[in-house]
Coordinates of C-alpha atoms and ligand atoms in Angstrom, one line a residue:
M19 CA -21.4 7.9 41.9
S20 CA -18.6 5.5 42.0
L21 CA -17.5 4.0 45.2
A22 CA -13.7 3.5 46.3
T23 CA -11.8 0.1 45.4
T24 CA -9.0 -1.5 47.0
P25 CA -6.0 -0.3 45.0
V26 CA -4.1 -3.6 44.3
D27 CA -2.4 -4.9 41.2
T28 CA -1.3 -8.5 41.9
H29 CA -1.5 -11.9 40.3
A30 CA -2.0 -14.9 42.8
R31 CA -0.6 -18.5 43.2
I32 CA -0.3 -21.1 45.8
L33 CA 2.3 -20.5 48.3
G34 CA 2.3 -23.8 50.0
I35 CA 0.4 -27.1 50.4
G36 CA 0.0 -29.4 53.5
S37 CA -2.0 -32.6 54.1
Y38 CA -2.8 -35.0 56.8
R39 CA -4.3 -38.4 56.5
G40 CA -6.6 -40.3 58.9
S41 CA -4.5 -42.3 61.0
L42 CA -5.9 -45.8 60.7
I43 CA -5.2 -48.0 57.5
V44 CA -8.0 -50.0 56.7
P45 CA -7.5 -52.6 53.7
N46 CA -10.0 -54.2 52.0
A47 CA -10.1 -57.2 53.8
D48 CA -11.1 -55.2 57.0
I49 CA -14.7 -54.1 55.3
I50 CA -15.6 -56.8 52.6
A51 CA -17.5 -59.0 55.2
A52 CA -20.2 -56.2 55.8
I53 CA -20.8 -55.7 52.0
D54 CA -20.4 -59.4 51.0
S55 CA -17.4 -58.2 48.4
S56 CA -13.8 -59.4 47.9
D57 CA -10.6 -57.6 47.6
E58 CA -10.4 -58.4 44.0
W59 CA -13.9 -56.8 43.1
I60 CA -12.8 -53.6 45.0
Q61 CA -9.7 -53.2 43.5
Q62 CA -10.8 -54.2 39.9
R63 CA -13.7 -51.7 40.0
S64 CA -12.2 -49.0 42.0
G65 CA -8.4 -49.6 42.1
I66 CA -8.6 -48.9 45.9
R67 CA -6.3 -51.5 48.1
E68 CA -6.7 -49.7 51.2
R69 CA -8.0 -46.6 52.7
R70 CA -7.5 -44.0 55.4
F71 CA -9.9 -43.7 58.4
A72 CA -9.7 -40.9 61.4
D73 CA -9.3 -42.5 64.6
E74 CA -11.7 -41.1 67.4
H75 CA -9.5 -37.9 68.2
E76 CA -9.2 -37.0 64.6
S77 CA -12.0 -34.5 64.1
V78 CA -12.7 -32.3 61.2
Q79 CA -11.0 -29.3 63.0
F80 CA -7.8 -31.5 64.2
M81 CA -7.0 -32.7 60.6
S82 CA -7.6 -29.3 59.2
V83 CA -5.5 -27.7 61.6
E84 CA -2.7 -30.2 61.2
A85 CA -2.9 -29.9 57.1
S86 CA -3.0 -26.1 57.8
K87 CA 0.2 -26.0 59.9
V88 CA 2.1 -27.5 57.3
A89 CA 0.9 -25.4 54.2
I90 CA 1.4 -22.3 56.3
Q91 CA 4.9 -23.3 57.3
R92 CA 5.8 -24.3 53.7
A93 CA 4.4 -20.9 52.2
G94 CA 7.1 -19.2 54.3
I95 CA 4.3 -17.2 56.2
T96 CA 3.0 -17.0 59.7
A97 CA -0.7 -17.7 60.7
A98 CA -1.1 -14.0 61.8
E99 CA -0.7 -13.3 58.1
I100 CA -3.8 -15.2 57.1
D101 CA -6.8 -13.0 56.5
C102 CA -9.2 -15.4 55.1
V103 CA -10.0 -19.0 55.8
V104 CA -12.2 -21.1 53.6
V105 CA -13.2 -24.4 54.5
A106 CA -14.7 -27.0 52.2
T107 CA -16.5 -29.9 53.7
V108 CA -19.7 -32.0 53.9
S109 CA -18.6 -33.9 56.9
H110 CA -18.5 -31.4 59.5
L111 CA -21.6 -32.5 61.6
L112 CA -22.0 -29.3 63.6
Q113 CA -24.0 -27.2 61.1
T114 CA -23.4 -23.9 62.6
P115 CA -21.2 -22.1 63.0
A116 CA -18.8 -22.5 60.1
I117 CA -15.9 -24.7 61.3
A118 CA -13.7 -22.5 59.4
T119 CA -14.0 -19.9 62.3
A120 CA -12.8 -22.5 64.7
I121 CA -9.9 -23.6 62.7
A122 CA -8.9 -19.7 62.1
H123 CA -8.6 -19.1 65.7
E124 CA -6.9 -22.6 66.6
L125 CA -4.2 -21.6 64.1
G126 CA -3.8 -18.1 65.5
T127 CA -4.8 -15.9 62.8
D128 CA -5.6 -12.2 63.5
K129 CA -9.5 -12.6 63.3
A130 CA -9.1 -13.8 59.7
A131 CA -12.4 -13.6 58.0
A132 CA -13.7 -17.5 58.0
F133 CA -16.2 -19.5 56.2
D134 CA -17.3 -22.9 55.0
I135 CA -18.5 -23.7 51.5
S136 CA -20.7 -26.8 50.3
A137 CA -19.3 -28.2 47.0
A138 CA -18.8 -31.7 48.1
C139 CA -15.8 -33.5 46.4
A140 CA -15.4 -30.2 44.2
G141 CA -14.9 -27.8 47.2
F142 CA -11.3 -27.4 47.1
C143 CA -11.1 -26.3 43.6
H144 CA -14.2 -24.0 44.4
G145 CA -12.0 -22.4 47.2
V146 CA -8.9 -22.2 45.2
A147 CA -11.0 -20.3 42.6
L148 CA -12.4 -17.9 45.1
A149 CA -9.1 -17.5 46.9
N150 CA -7.4 -16.6 43.4
D151 CA -10.1 -13.5 42.7
M152 CA -9.7 -12.7 46.5
V153 CA -6.4 -12.0 46.0
R154 CA -6.6 -10.3 42.9
A155 CA -9.3 -8.3 43.9
G156 CA -7.5 -7.0 47.1
S157 CA -10.2 -8.8 49.5
A158 CA -7.6 -10.6 51.1
T159 CA -3.7 -11.1 51.3
N160 CA -3.1 -14.7 52.1
V161 CA -6.0 -17.1 51.7
L162 CA -6.0 -20.5 53.5
V163 CA -8.2 -22.7 51.5
I164 CA -8.7 -26.2 53.3
G165 CA -10.5 -29.5 51.9
V166 CA -11.4 -32.0 54.7
E167 CA -13.8 -34.8 55.2
R168 CA -14.6 -37.6 57.8
L169 CA -16.4 -39.6 55.4
S170 CA -16.5 -42.6 57.6
E171 CA -18.9 -41.0 60.0
I172 CA -21.6 -40.6 57.3
T173 CA -20.8 -43.9 55.3
D174 CA -23.2 -47.1 55.9
P175 CA -20.4 -49.7 56.5
G176 CA -23.2 -52.1 55.2
D177 CA -23.8 -50.3 52.0
R178 CA -22.3 -52.0 48.9
G179 CA -22.1 -48.9 46.7
T180 CA -20.2 -46.7 49.0
A181 CA -18.5 -48.4 52.0
F182 CA -15.5 -49.3 50.1
I183 CA -15.2 -45.7 48.6
F184 CA -15.4 -43.1 51.1
A185 CA -12.3 -42.1 53.4
D186 CA -11.0 -39.5 55.7
G187 CA -8.3 -36.9 55.6
A188 CA -7.7 -33.1 54.9
G189 CA -5.7 -31.1 52.5
A190 CA -4.7 -27.3 52.7
A191 CA -3.3 -24.6 50.7
V192 CA -2.1 -21.0 51.2
V193 CA -3.1 -18.8 48.0
G194 CA -1.4 -15.4 48.1
R195 CA 0.3 -12.7 45.9
S196 CA 2.4 -13.2 43.1
E197 CA 4.3 -11.3 40.5
T198 CA 3.5 -13.9 38.0
N199 CA 0.1 -15.5 37.5
G200 CA 0.1 -19.2 39.3
I201 CA -3.7 -20.0 38.8
S202 CA -5.6 -20.2 35.7
P203 CA -9.0 -19.0 35.2
V204 CA -11.4 -21.6 36.8
V205 CA -14.0 -23.7 34.7
W206 CA -16.8 -24.7 37.0
G207 CA -20.5 -25.4 36.7
S208 CA -23.2 -27.7 37.8
D209 CA -25.5 -30.3 36.3
G210 CA -28.4 -29.8 39.0
E211 CA -30.5 -32.3 37.1
Y212 CA -28.5 -34.8 38.6
F213 CA -29.0 -33.7 42.0
D214 CA -29.8 -37.2 43.3
Y215 CA -26.8 -38.9 42.2
I216 CA -24.8 -38.4 45.3
R217 CA -26.5 -37.2 48.4
Q218 CA -27.2 -37.6 52.2
R219 CA -29.9 -40.3 52.3
E220 CA -32.4 -38.5 54.5
D221 CA -33.3 -35.0 55.7
W222 CA -32.6 -34.3 59.3
R223 CA -36.1 -33.9 59.6
D224 CA -36.7 -37.4 58.8
V225 CA -34.1 -38.5 61.3
V226 CA -35.7 -36.5 64.1
G227 CA -39.3 -37.1 63.1
T228 CA -42.0 -35.6 65.5
P229 CA -43.5 -36.6 68.9
E230 CA -46.3 -38.3 67.1
E231 CA -44.0 -40.2 64.5
P232 CA -40.6 -40.2 65.8
G233 CA -37.9 -40.4 62.8
S234 CA -35.2 -43.2 62.1
G235 CA -32.7 -41.9 64.6
V236 CA -30.1 -43.4 62.3
M237 CA -27.1 -41.1 61.0
P238 CA -28.2 -39.9 57.6
F239 CA -25.4 -41.8 55.4
L240 CA -24.4 -40.9 51.9
T241 CA -26.0 -42.7 49.1
M242 CA -24.7 -42.8 45.5
Q243 CA -25.8 -44.0 42.2
G244 CA -22.5 -45.4 41.3
S245 CA -22.8 -46.4 37.9
S246 CA -24.6 -42.9 36.7
V247 CA -21.9 -41.0 38.4
F248 CA -19.1 -43.4 36.6
R249 CA -20.4 -42.5 33.2
W250 CA -21.3 -38.7 33.7
A251 CA -17.7 -38.3 35.3
S252 CA -15.8 -40.4 32.6
F253 CA -17.2 -38.4 29.8
A254 CA -18.4 -35.0 30.9
M255 CA -15.4 -34.3 33.0
A256 CA -12.7 -34.8 30.2
K257 CA -14.3 -32.1 28.3
I258 CA -14.0 -29.6 31.0
A259 CA -10.4 -30.7 31.6
N260 CA -9.5 -29.7 28.0
E261 CA -11.5 -26.6 28.2
T262 CA -9.7 -25.6 31.4
L263 CA -6.2 -26.2 29.6
E264 CA -7.6 -23.9 26.8
R265 CA -8.6 -21.2 29.3
A266 CA -5.3 -21.8 31.0
G267 CA -3.4 -21.0 27.7
I268 CA -1.6 -24.3 27.2
T269 CA -1.7 -27.6 25.3
A270 CA -1.7 -30.9 27.2
D271 CA 1.9 -31.1 25.8
E272 CA 2.6 -28.3 28.0
L273 CA 0.8 -30.0 31.1
D274 CA 3.3 -31.6 33.7
V275 CA 0.8 -33.0 36.2
F276 CA -2.9 -34.1 36.2
V277 CA -4.6 -34.2 39.6
P278 CA -7.9 -35.5 39.1
H279 CA -10.4 -35.8 42.0
Q280 CA -9.4 -39.2 43.4
A281 CA -13.1 -40.6 43.1
N282 CA -12.2 -43.9 41.4
M283 CA -8.9 -45.2 39.4
R284 CA -11.2 -46.2 36.2
I285 CA -12.5 -42.5 36.2
I286 CA -9.0 -41.2 36.4
D287 CA -7.8 -43.7 33.5
A288 CA -10.9 -42.7 31.4
M289 CA -10.4 -39.3 31.5
A290 CA -6.7 -39.5 30.8
R291 CA -7.2 -41.7 27.9
S292 CA -10.3 -39.3 26.6
M293 CA -7.8 -36.2 27.2
K294 CA -5.4 -38.1 25.2
L295 CA -2.8 -36.9 27.7
P296 CA 0.9 -37.6 26.6
P297 CA 3.1 -39.9 28.4
H298 CA 5.0 -37.3 30.0
V299 CA 2.3 -36.1 32.1
R300 CA 2.4 -37.4 35.7
I301 CA -1.2 -38.7 36.9
A302 CA -2.1 -38.6 40.8
R303 CA -3.1 -42.0 41.9
D304 CA -3.2 -41.6 45.4
I305 CA -6.8 -43.4 45.9
A306 CA -5.1 -46.7 45.8
E307 CA -3.8 -46.1 49.3
Q308 CA -6.2 -43.3 50.6
G309 CA -9.8 -43.9 49.4
N310 CA -12.0 -41.1 48.3
T311 CA -11.8 -38.3 50.6
S312 CA -14.0 -35.9 48.7
A313 CA -12.9 -32.3 49.0
A314 CA -9.7 -33.5 50.4
S315 CA -8.6 -35.6 47.7
V316 CA -7.0 -33.1 45.3
P317 CA -4.6 -31.5 47.9
L318 CA -3.8 -34.8 49.5
A319 CA -3.0 -36.3 45.9
L320 CA -1.0 -33.3 44.8
D321 CA 0.8 -33.2 48.3
R322 CA 1.8 -36.6 47.8
M323 CA 3.1 -35.9 44.4
M324 CA 5.2 -33.1 45.8
V325 CA 6.4 -35.0 48.6
E326 CA 7.5 -38.0 46.2
G327 CA 9.1 -35.7 43.8
E328 CA 6.6 -36.4 40.9
A329 CA 5.4 -32.8 41.2
R330 CA 8.4 -30.3 41.1
S331 CA 8.1 -26.5 41.8
G332 CA 7.2 -24.7 38.8
D333 CA 5.4 -27.4 37.2
K334 CA 2.1 -26.8 35.5
A335 CA -0.6 -29.0 37.3
L336 CA -4.3 -29.5 36.1
L337 CA -6.7 -29.8 39.1
I338 CA -10.2 -31.1 38.5
A339 CA -12.9 -32.2 40.7
F340 CA -16.4 -33.3 40.7
G341 CA -19.3 -34.8 42.8
A342 CA -22.6 -34.4 44.5
G343 CA -24.7 -31.8 42.9
L344 CA -23.4 -32.5 40.5
A345 CA -21.0 -29.6 41.0
Y346 CA -17.6 -29.4 39.3
A347 CA -14.6 -27.0 39.1
A348 CA -11.1 -27.0 37.6
Q349 CA -8.2 -24.9 37.0
V350 CA -4.4 -24.9 36.0
V351 CA -2.1 -24.2 38.8
V352 CA 1.7 -23.7 39.2
V353 CA 3.1 -26.1 41.7
P354 CA 4.8 -24.1 44.9
Ligands
LIG424 N1 -18.9 -56.0 46.2 C1 -19.2 -57.0 45.4 N2 -19.9 -56.8 44.1 C2 -20.9 -55.8 44.0 C3 -20.6 -54.7 44.9 C4 -19.6 -54.9 45.9 N3 -19.2 -53.6 47.0 N4 -21.4 -53.6 44.6 C5 -22.2 -54.2 43.5 N5 -21.6 -55.4 43.4 C6 -22.3 -56.4 42.0 C7 -23.7 -56.1 41.8 O1 -24.5 -56.8 42.5 C8 -23.8 -56.4 40.3 O2 -23.7 -58.0 40.3 P1 -24.4 -58.5 38.8 O3 -23.9 -58.0 37.7 O4 -24.3 -59.7 39.3 O5 -26.0 -57.8 39.0 C9 -22.4 -55.8 39.9 O6 -21.4 -55.9 41.1 C10 -22.0 -54.6 39.1 O7 -22.9 -53.7 39.9 P2 -23.0 -52.3 39.7 O8 -23.5 -51.5 40.7 O9 -23.3 -51.8 38.2 O10 -21.3 -51.9 39.7 P3 -20.6 -50.7 38.9 O11 -19.6 -51.5 37.9 O12 -21.2 -49.4 38.3 O13 -19.3 -50.7 40.2 C11 -18.8 -48.7 41.7 C12 -19.8 -49.9 41.1 C13 -19.4 -47.9 42.7 C14 -17.6 -49.1 41.8 C15 -18.9 -47.8 40.5 O14 -20.0 -47.6 39.9 C16 -18.1 -46.6 40.6 O15 -17.2 -46.4 40.8 N6 -19.1 -45.3 40.4 C17 -18.4 -44.2 40.4 C18 -18.5 -43.7 41.8 C19 -17.6 -42.5 42.2 O16 -16.6 -42.3 41.9 N7 -18.2 -41.9 43.2 C20 -17.7 -40.8 43.8 C21 -17.7 -39.5 42.8 S1 -17.6 -38.4 44.2

C-alpha cells in the first residue's frame, strides 16, 4: 500500500536574513600577550584585525533571538508563521534539550518543530539544505535556520593555534515557499578520516573524572591542526564550490557574490584564485573585523554584504562552509 503524501507544489527561497554580532570589539593588541604573537603576524596569517566577543549577557539564545527577529521582520512574516526552527551550533553548553526549543518559544512561534544540528562551521549551510527540502516536501512552510556560536567560551586564550581566530555571533535566515527556485541542490559531505583536525580537546568524562581519579575540571577547549586544515580547505573546497555551481546550472561568470566560510582570509583568497572567479564576483571578507564564528560566519558575512549594498536582491550567491568533521556543505542561493 502507499501512504498519503503532503500535497505541495512549491519551490523554496530565502525570504529574509538577519544577524547579531557580539558587542565586544577585541583588537589583536588585546590578545597577543597571552599567545606571544603580534598584530602583524595575525593579520598576515589570517587577515583578522579584530574580532567580536559576546559580553556576559549575550548568550547563544540571546544572540539567536536578536538575529532571528531581524530575519523574520525582513521576511515579511510573523514568528507565529514559523513552523520549524533549526539551530546549528557547537557552543551551546547545555547539551540537552535543544536550544532551538527555547529560541522558538522566546520568539513566539506557535509550537514550531525545533531541533539543533551539529555540523560545526558547515552547520548553517546544512540547515539551509534541510530547510529547502522541508519546504519543498511540505514538512514545513517557513523554516528559521540559525547559525550561532559563542566560541570565546570554549577557546583557550593561551592557545597559539586558535586564540586569535575564533569569535562570537549569530546569523539567521527564513526559508519559505516561492514560485521560482531560489536555492540550488546542496553539495555536501564529510572527510571523517580527518575527524581529529578540529575538535573538542577532551571528552566531558575526562573533565569530570571519577571519585578515584578526578578530571581536570578545565573547560574542554577547541584544538586545531591549523596547517592541515589550511591545506585541506584551500584545495578540496574549491572543487566542491565548482561542483556546486554546476549543480545550480550556472557558470562562475553568472555568479554575483561569493560567501565562503570566514575561516581565514588566506583560505578565502586561495579558493577564489583556484576557482578563477571573474573580477565582477564580490567576495565576502567579514573575517577581518569579525573573526571566525563557525556556524554563524556565512549568514553574518552575507548580511553585511546586503547591508553595505555589495549583495543585492536577486543576486546569485554561492555559499560554502567547512570545518570540524571535516564536514562541508555548499549551495547557490538567490539573495532575498
Ligand atoms: N603567533 C605568532 N607565531 C605563531 C603563532 C601565533 N599565534 N602560532 C604559530 N606561530 C609560529 C610557529 O611557532 C611557527 O614558527 P617557526 O616557523 O619558527 O617554527 C610559525 O609561526 C608557523 O607555524 P604554523 O603552525 O605552521 O603556522 P601556519 O602558517 O600554519 O598558520 C594558522 C597558522 C592557524 C594561521 C593557519 O594554519 C590557519 O589559518 N589554518 C586554518 C585554520 C582555519 O581556518 N580554521 C578554521 C577552519 S573552520
